[in-house]
Short mmCIF file of C-alpha atoms and ligand atoms in Angstrom, two decimals:
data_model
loop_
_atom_site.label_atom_id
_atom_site.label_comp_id
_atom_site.label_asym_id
_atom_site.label_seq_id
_atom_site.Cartn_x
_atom_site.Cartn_y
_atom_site.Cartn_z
CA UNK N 1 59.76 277.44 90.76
CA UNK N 2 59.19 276.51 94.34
CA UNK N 3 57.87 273.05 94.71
CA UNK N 4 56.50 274.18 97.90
CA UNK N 5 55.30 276.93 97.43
CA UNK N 6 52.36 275.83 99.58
CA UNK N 7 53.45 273.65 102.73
CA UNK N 8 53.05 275.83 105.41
CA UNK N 9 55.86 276.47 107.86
CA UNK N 10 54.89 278.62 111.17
CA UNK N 11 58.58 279.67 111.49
CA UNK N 12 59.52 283.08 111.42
CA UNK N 13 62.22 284.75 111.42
CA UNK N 14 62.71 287.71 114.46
CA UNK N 15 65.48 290.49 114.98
CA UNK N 16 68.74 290.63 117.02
CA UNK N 17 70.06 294.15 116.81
CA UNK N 18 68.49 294.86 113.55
CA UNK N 19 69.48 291.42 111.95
CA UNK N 20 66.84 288.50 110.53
CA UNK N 21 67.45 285.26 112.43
CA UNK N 22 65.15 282.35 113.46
CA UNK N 23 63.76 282.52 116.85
CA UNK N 24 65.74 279.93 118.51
CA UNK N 25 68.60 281.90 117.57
CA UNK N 26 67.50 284.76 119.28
CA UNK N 27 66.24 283.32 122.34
CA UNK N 28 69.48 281.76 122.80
CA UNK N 29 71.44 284.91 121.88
CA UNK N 30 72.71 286.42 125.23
CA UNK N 31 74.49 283.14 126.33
CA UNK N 32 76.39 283.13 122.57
CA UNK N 33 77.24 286.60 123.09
CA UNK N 34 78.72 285.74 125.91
CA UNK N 35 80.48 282.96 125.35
CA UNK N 36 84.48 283.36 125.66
CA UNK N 37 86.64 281.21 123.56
CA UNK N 38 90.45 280.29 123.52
CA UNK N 39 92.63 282.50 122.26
CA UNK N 40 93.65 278.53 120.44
CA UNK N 41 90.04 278.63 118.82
CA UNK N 42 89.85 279.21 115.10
CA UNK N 43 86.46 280.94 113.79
CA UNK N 44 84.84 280.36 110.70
CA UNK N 45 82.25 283.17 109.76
CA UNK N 46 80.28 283.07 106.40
CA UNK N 47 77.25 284.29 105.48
CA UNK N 48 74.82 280.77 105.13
CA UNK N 49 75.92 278.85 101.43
CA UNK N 50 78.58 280.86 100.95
CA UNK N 51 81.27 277.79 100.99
CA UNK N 52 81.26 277.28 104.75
CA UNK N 53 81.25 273.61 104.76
CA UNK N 54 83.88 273.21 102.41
CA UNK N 55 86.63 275.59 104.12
CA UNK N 56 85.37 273.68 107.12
CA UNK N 57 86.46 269.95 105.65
CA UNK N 58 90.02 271.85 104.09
CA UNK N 59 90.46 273.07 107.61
CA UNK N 60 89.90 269.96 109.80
CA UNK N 61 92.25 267.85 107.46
CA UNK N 62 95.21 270.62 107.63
CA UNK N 63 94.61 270.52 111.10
CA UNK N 64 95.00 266.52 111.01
CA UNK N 65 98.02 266.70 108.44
CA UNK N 66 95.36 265.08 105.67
CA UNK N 67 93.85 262.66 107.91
CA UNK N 68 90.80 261.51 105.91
CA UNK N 69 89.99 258.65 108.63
CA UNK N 70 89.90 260.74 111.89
CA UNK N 71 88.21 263.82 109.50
CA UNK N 72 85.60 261.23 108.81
CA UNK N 73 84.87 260.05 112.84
CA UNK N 74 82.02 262.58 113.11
CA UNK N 75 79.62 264.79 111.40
CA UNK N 76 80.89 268.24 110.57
CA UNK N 77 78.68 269.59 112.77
CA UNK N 78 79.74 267.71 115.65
CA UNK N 79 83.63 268.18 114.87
CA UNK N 80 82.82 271.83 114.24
CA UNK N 81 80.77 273.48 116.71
CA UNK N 82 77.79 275.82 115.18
CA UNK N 83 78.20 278.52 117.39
CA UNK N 84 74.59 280.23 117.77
CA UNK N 85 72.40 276.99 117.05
CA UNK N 86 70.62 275.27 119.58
CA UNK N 87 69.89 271.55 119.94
CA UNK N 88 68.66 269.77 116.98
CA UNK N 89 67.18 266.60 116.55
CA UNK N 90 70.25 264.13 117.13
CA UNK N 91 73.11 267.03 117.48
CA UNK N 92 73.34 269.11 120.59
CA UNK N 93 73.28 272.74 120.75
CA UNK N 94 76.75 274.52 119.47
CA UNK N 95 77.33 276.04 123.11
CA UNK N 96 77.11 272.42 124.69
CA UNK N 97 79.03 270.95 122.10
CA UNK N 98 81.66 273.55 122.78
CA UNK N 99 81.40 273.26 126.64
CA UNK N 100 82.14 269.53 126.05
CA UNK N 101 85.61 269.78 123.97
CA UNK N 102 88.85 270.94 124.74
CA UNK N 103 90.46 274.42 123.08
CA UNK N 104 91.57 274.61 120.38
CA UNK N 105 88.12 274.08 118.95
CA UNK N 106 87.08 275.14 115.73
CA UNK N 107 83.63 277.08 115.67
CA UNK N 108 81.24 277.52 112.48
CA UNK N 109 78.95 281.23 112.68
CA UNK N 110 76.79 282.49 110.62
CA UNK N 111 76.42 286.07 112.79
CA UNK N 112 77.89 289.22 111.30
CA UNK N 113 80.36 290.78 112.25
CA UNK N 114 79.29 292.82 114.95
CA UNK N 115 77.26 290.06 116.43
CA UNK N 116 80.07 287.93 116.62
CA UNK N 117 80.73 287.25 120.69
CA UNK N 118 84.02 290.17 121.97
CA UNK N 119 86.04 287.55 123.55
CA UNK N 120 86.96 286.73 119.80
CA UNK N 121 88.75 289.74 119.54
CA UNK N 122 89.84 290.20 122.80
CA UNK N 123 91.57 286.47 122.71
CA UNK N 124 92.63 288.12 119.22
CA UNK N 125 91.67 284.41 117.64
CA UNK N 126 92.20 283.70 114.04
CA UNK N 127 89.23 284.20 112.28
CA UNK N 128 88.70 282.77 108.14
CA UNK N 129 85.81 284.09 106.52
CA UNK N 130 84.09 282.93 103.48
CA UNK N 131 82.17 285.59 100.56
CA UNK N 132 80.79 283.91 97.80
CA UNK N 133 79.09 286.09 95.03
CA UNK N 134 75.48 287.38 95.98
CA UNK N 135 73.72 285.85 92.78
CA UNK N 136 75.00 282.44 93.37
CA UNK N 137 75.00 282.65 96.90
CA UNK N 138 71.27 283.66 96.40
CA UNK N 139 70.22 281.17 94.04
CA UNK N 140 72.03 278.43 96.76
CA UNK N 141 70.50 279.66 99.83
CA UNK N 142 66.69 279.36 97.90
CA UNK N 143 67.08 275.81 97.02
CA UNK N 144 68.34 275.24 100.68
CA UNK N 145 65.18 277.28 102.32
CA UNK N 146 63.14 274.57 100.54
CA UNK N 147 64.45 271.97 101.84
CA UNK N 148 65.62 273.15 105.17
CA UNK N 149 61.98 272.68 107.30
CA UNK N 150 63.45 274.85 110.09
CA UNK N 151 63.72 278.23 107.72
CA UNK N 152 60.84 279.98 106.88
CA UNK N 153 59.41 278.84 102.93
CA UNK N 154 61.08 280.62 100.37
CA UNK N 155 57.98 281.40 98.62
CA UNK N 156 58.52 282.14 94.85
CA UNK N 157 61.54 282.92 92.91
CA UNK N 158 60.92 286.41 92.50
CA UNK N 159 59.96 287.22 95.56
CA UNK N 160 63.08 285.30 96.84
CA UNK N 161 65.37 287.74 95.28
CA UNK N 162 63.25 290.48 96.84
CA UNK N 163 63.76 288.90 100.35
CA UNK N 164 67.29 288.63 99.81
CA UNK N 165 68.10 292.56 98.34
CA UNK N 166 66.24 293.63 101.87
CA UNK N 167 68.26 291.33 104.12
CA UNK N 168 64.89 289.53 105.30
CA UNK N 169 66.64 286.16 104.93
CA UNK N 170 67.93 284.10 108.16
CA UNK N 171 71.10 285.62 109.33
CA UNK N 172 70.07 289.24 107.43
CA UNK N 173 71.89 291.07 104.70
CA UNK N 174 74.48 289.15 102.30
CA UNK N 175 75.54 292.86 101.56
CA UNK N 176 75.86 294.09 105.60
CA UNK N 177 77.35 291.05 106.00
CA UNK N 178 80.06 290.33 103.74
CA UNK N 179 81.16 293.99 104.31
CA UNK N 180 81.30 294.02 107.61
CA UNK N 181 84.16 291.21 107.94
CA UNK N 182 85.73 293.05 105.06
CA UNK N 183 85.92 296.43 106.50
CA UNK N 184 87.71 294.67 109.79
CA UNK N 185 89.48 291.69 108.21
CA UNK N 186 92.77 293.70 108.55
CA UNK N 187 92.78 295.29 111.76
CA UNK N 188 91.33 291.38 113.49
CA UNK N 189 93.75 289.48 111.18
CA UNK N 190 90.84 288.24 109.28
CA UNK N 191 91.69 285.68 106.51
CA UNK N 192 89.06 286.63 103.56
CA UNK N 193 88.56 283.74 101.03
CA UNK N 194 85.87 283.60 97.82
CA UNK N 195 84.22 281.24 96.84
CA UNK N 196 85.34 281.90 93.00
CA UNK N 197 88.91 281.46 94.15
CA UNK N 198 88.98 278.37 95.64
CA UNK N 199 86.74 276.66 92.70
CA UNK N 200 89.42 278.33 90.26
CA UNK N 201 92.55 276.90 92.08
CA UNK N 202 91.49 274.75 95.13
CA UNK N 203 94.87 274.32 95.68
CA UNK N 204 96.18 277.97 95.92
CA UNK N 205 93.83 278.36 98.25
CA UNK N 206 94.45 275.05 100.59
CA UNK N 207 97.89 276.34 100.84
CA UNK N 208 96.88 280.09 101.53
CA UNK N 209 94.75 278.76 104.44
CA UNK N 210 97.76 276.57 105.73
CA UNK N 211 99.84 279.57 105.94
CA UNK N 212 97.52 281.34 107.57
CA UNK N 213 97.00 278.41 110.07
CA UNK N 214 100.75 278.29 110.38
CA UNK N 215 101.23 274.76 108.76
CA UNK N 216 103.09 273.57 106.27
CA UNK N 217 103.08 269.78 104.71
CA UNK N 218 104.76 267.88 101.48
CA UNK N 219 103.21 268.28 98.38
CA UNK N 220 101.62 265.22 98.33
CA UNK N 221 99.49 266.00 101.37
CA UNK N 222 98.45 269.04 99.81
CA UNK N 223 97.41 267.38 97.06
CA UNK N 224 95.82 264.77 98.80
CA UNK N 225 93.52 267.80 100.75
CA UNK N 226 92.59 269.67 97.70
CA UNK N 227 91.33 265.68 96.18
CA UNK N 228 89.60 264.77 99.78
CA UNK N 229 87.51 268.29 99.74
CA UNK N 230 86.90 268.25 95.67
CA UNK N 231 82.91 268.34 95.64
CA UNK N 232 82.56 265.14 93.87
CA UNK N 233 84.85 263.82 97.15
CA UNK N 234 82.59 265.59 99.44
CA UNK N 235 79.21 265.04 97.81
CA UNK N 236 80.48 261.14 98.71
CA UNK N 237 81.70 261.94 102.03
CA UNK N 238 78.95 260.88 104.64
CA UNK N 239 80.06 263.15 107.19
CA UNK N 240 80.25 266.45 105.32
CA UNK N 241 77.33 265.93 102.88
CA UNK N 242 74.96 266.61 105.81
CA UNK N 243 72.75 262.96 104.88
CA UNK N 244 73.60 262.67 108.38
CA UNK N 245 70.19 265.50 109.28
CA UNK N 246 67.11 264.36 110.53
CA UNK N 247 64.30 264.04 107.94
CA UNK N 248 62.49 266.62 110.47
CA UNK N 249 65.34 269.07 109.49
CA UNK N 250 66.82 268.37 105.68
CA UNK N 251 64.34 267.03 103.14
CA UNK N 252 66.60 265.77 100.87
CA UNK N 253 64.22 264.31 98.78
CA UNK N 254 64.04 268.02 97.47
CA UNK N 255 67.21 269.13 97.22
CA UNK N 256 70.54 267.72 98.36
CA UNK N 257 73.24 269.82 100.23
CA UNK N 258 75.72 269.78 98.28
CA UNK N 259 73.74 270.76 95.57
CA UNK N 260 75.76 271.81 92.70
CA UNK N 261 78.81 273.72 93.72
CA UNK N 262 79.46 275.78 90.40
CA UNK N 263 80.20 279.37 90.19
CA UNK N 264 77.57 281.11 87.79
CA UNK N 265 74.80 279.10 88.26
CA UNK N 266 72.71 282.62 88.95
CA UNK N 267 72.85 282.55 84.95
CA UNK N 268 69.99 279.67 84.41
CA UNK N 269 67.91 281.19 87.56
CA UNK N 270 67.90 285.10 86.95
CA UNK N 271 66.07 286.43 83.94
CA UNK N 272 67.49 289.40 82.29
CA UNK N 273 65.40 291.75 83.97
CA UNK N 274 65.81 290.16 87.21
CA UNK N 275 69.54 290.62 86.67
CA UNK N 276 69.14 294.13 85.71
CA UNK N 277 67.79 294.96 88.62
CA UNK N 278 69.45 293.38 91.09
CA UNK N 279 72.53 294.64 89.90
CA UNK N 280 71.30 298.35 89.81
CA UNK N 281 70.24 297.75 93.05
CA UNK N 282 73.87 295.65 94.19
CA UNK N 283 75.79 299.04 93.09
CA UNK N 284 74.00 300.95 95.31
CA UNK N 285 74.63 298.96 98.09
CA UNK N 286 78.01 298.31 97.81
CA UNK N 287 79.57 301.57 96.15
CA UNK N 288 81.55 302.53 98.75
CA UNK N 289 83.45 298.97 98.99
CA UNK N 290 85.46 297.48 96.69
CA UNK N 291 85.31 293.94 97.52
CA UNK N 292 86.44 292.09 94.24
CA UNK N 293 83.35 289.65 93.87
CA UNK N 294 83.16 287.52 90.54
CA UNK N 295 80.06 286.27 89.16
CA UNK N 296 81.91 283.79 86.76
CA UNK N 297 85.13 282.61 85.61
S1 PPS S 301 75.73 276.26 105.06
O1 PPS S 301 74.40 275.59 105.23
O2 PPS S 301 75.59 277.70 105.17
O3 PPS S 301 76.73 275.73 105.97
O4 PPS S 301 76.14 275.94 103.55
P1 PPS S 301 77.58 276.17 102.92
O5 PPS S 301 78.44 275.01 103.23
O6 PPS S 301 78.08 277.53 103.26
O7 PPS S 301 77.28 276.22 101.37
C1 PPS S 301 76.79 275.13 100.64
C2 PPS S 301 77.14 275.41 99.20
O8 PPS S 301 78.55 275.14 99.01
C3 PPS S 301 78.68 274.13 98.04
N1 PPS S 301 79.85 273.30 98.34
C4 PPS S 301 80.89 273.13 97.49
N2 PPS S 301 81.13 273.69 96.28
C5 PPS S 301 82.27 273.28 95.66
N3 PPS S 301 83.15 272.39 96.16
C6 PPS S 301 82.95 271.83 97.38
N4 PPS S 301 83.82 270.97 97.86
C7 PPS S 301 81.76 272.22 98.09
N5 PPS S 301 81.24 271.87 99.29
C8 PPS S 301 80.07 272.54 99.41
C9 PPS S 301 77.37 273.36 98.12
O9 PPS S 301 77.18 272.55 96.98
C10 PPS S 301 76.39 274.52 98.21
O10 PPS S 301 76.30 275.27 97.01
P2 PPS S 301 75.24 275.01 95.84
O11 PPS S 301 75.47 276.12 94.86
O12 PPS S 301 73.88 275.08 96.46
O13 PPS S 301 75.57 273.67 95.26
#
């Protein structure tokens, strides 16, 4: 299934406090950890492919009152801080960026939870976080370790879905993560969005993250948001679909970015058994939570 399945790729992937990340996120932990934001700046958290770049293009145009021009002056990455990354060819690091721009900033993460930097409590800053399903999120994150030269190679399918059920992907466990921002998302004031939900009614969920954000705008702007961050819109968009990455980074000759964006794609990918067992497996780890994951709609 992996076209390639034999390029060789020296990166590897190293631990902070138990947790799978690429080296350069590790060696540039300690200064992320102790980074101290506004109490004005908004975090998004998601484990990678879970939907991040989409709640982060609904975000930026509520926060521009639908705004598609000044959305579009940048690359996400650039109007969005990623927190732990460091420089990459043609964007600076996330900390740099962030030194650079006045609060209120919005910042991108992929930590967990309890790798996410304490001044974001302390400063008590709104937080939305992002679950998406952990076959689909799965299936998305293996098409974008083949094309994204800076992760380790996927390998094979099967072995993928190995990889992923021990948390030995970049940014660790799906499960550790996604129930980590669930078990605190009411005490921090956590908004907690799915995937699933905002493919089933974009809109519901463009005006549950206004609320949260304290806006509110006309109908028509609404409307206009939930059009401007449909994935046909944002496939087109130049600076969201991430053509903007160096060739040394994105080989989107393999894959685009914005890949498919369906919910229960997992269904051409897994095979019965494979299914079977992940799901055995899925019960086990998350028995004693009842987060209310779909796998279709
Ligand atoms: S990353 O690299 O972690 O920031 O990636 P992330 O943005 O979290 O996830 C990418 C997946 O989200 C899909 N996507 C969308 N789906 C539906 N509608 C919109 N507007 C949208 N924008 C991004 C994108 O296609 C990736 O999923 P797959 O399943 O691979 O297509």
């Amino acid at each position: 299934m992996s076209e390639n399945q034999d390029r060789k790729r020296s990166n590897l992937l190293v631990q902070v406090e138990g947790v799978h990340v690429m080296e350069h996120i590790a060696n540039n932990y300690n200064k992320v950890s102790a980074f101290c934001p506004d109490p004005s700046d908004l975090l998004i958290a998601t484990y990678p492919k879970a939907g991040t770049t989409w709640v982060q293009e609904t975000v930026d145009l509520l926060l521009h009152s639908g705004d598609s021009e000044t959305c579009k002056s940048a690359p996400i990455p650039v109007r969005m801080p990623f927190l732990e990354n460091s420089a990459r060819p043609g964007i600076p690091s996330g900390l740099d960026l962030l030194k650079a721009m006045e609060p209120p900033r919005v910042i991108k993460t992929h930590l967990p939870f309890h790798l996410v930097p304490k001044g974001f409590w302390e400063n008590k800053c709104k937080v939305i976080y992002v679950a998406r399903n952990a076959k689909d999120n799965l299936v998305s994150y293996f098409y974008f370790d083949q094309m994204n030269l800076t992760h380790p190679d996927p390998g094979p399918w099967e072995g993928y879905i190995q990889k992923f059920m021990h948390g030995q992907l970049a940014w660790g466990s799906w499960y550790d993560h996604v129930k980590g921002y669930w078990e605190e998302r009411e005490r921090r004031n956590i908004l907690y969005l799915f995937y699933e939900d905002m493919k089933e009614n974009p809109r519901r969920e463009v005006e549950r993250i206004m609320r949260y954000l304290d806006l509110s705008f006309s109908d028509d702007i609404i409307s206009r948001i939930v059009e401007l961050t449909s994935f046909k819109s944002m496939k087109d968009n130049p600076m969201a679909n991430y053509t903007f990455m160096s060739k040394t980074i994105f080989d989107l000759s393999l894959y685009t970015f914005m890949r498919k964006g369906e919910v229960g794609d997992w269904m051409n990918h897994f095979t019965p058994q494979q299914a079977e067992e992940f799901d055995e497996d899925y019960e086990k780890k998350m028995k004693h939570v009842n987060i209310p994951f779909r796998t279709q709609l």
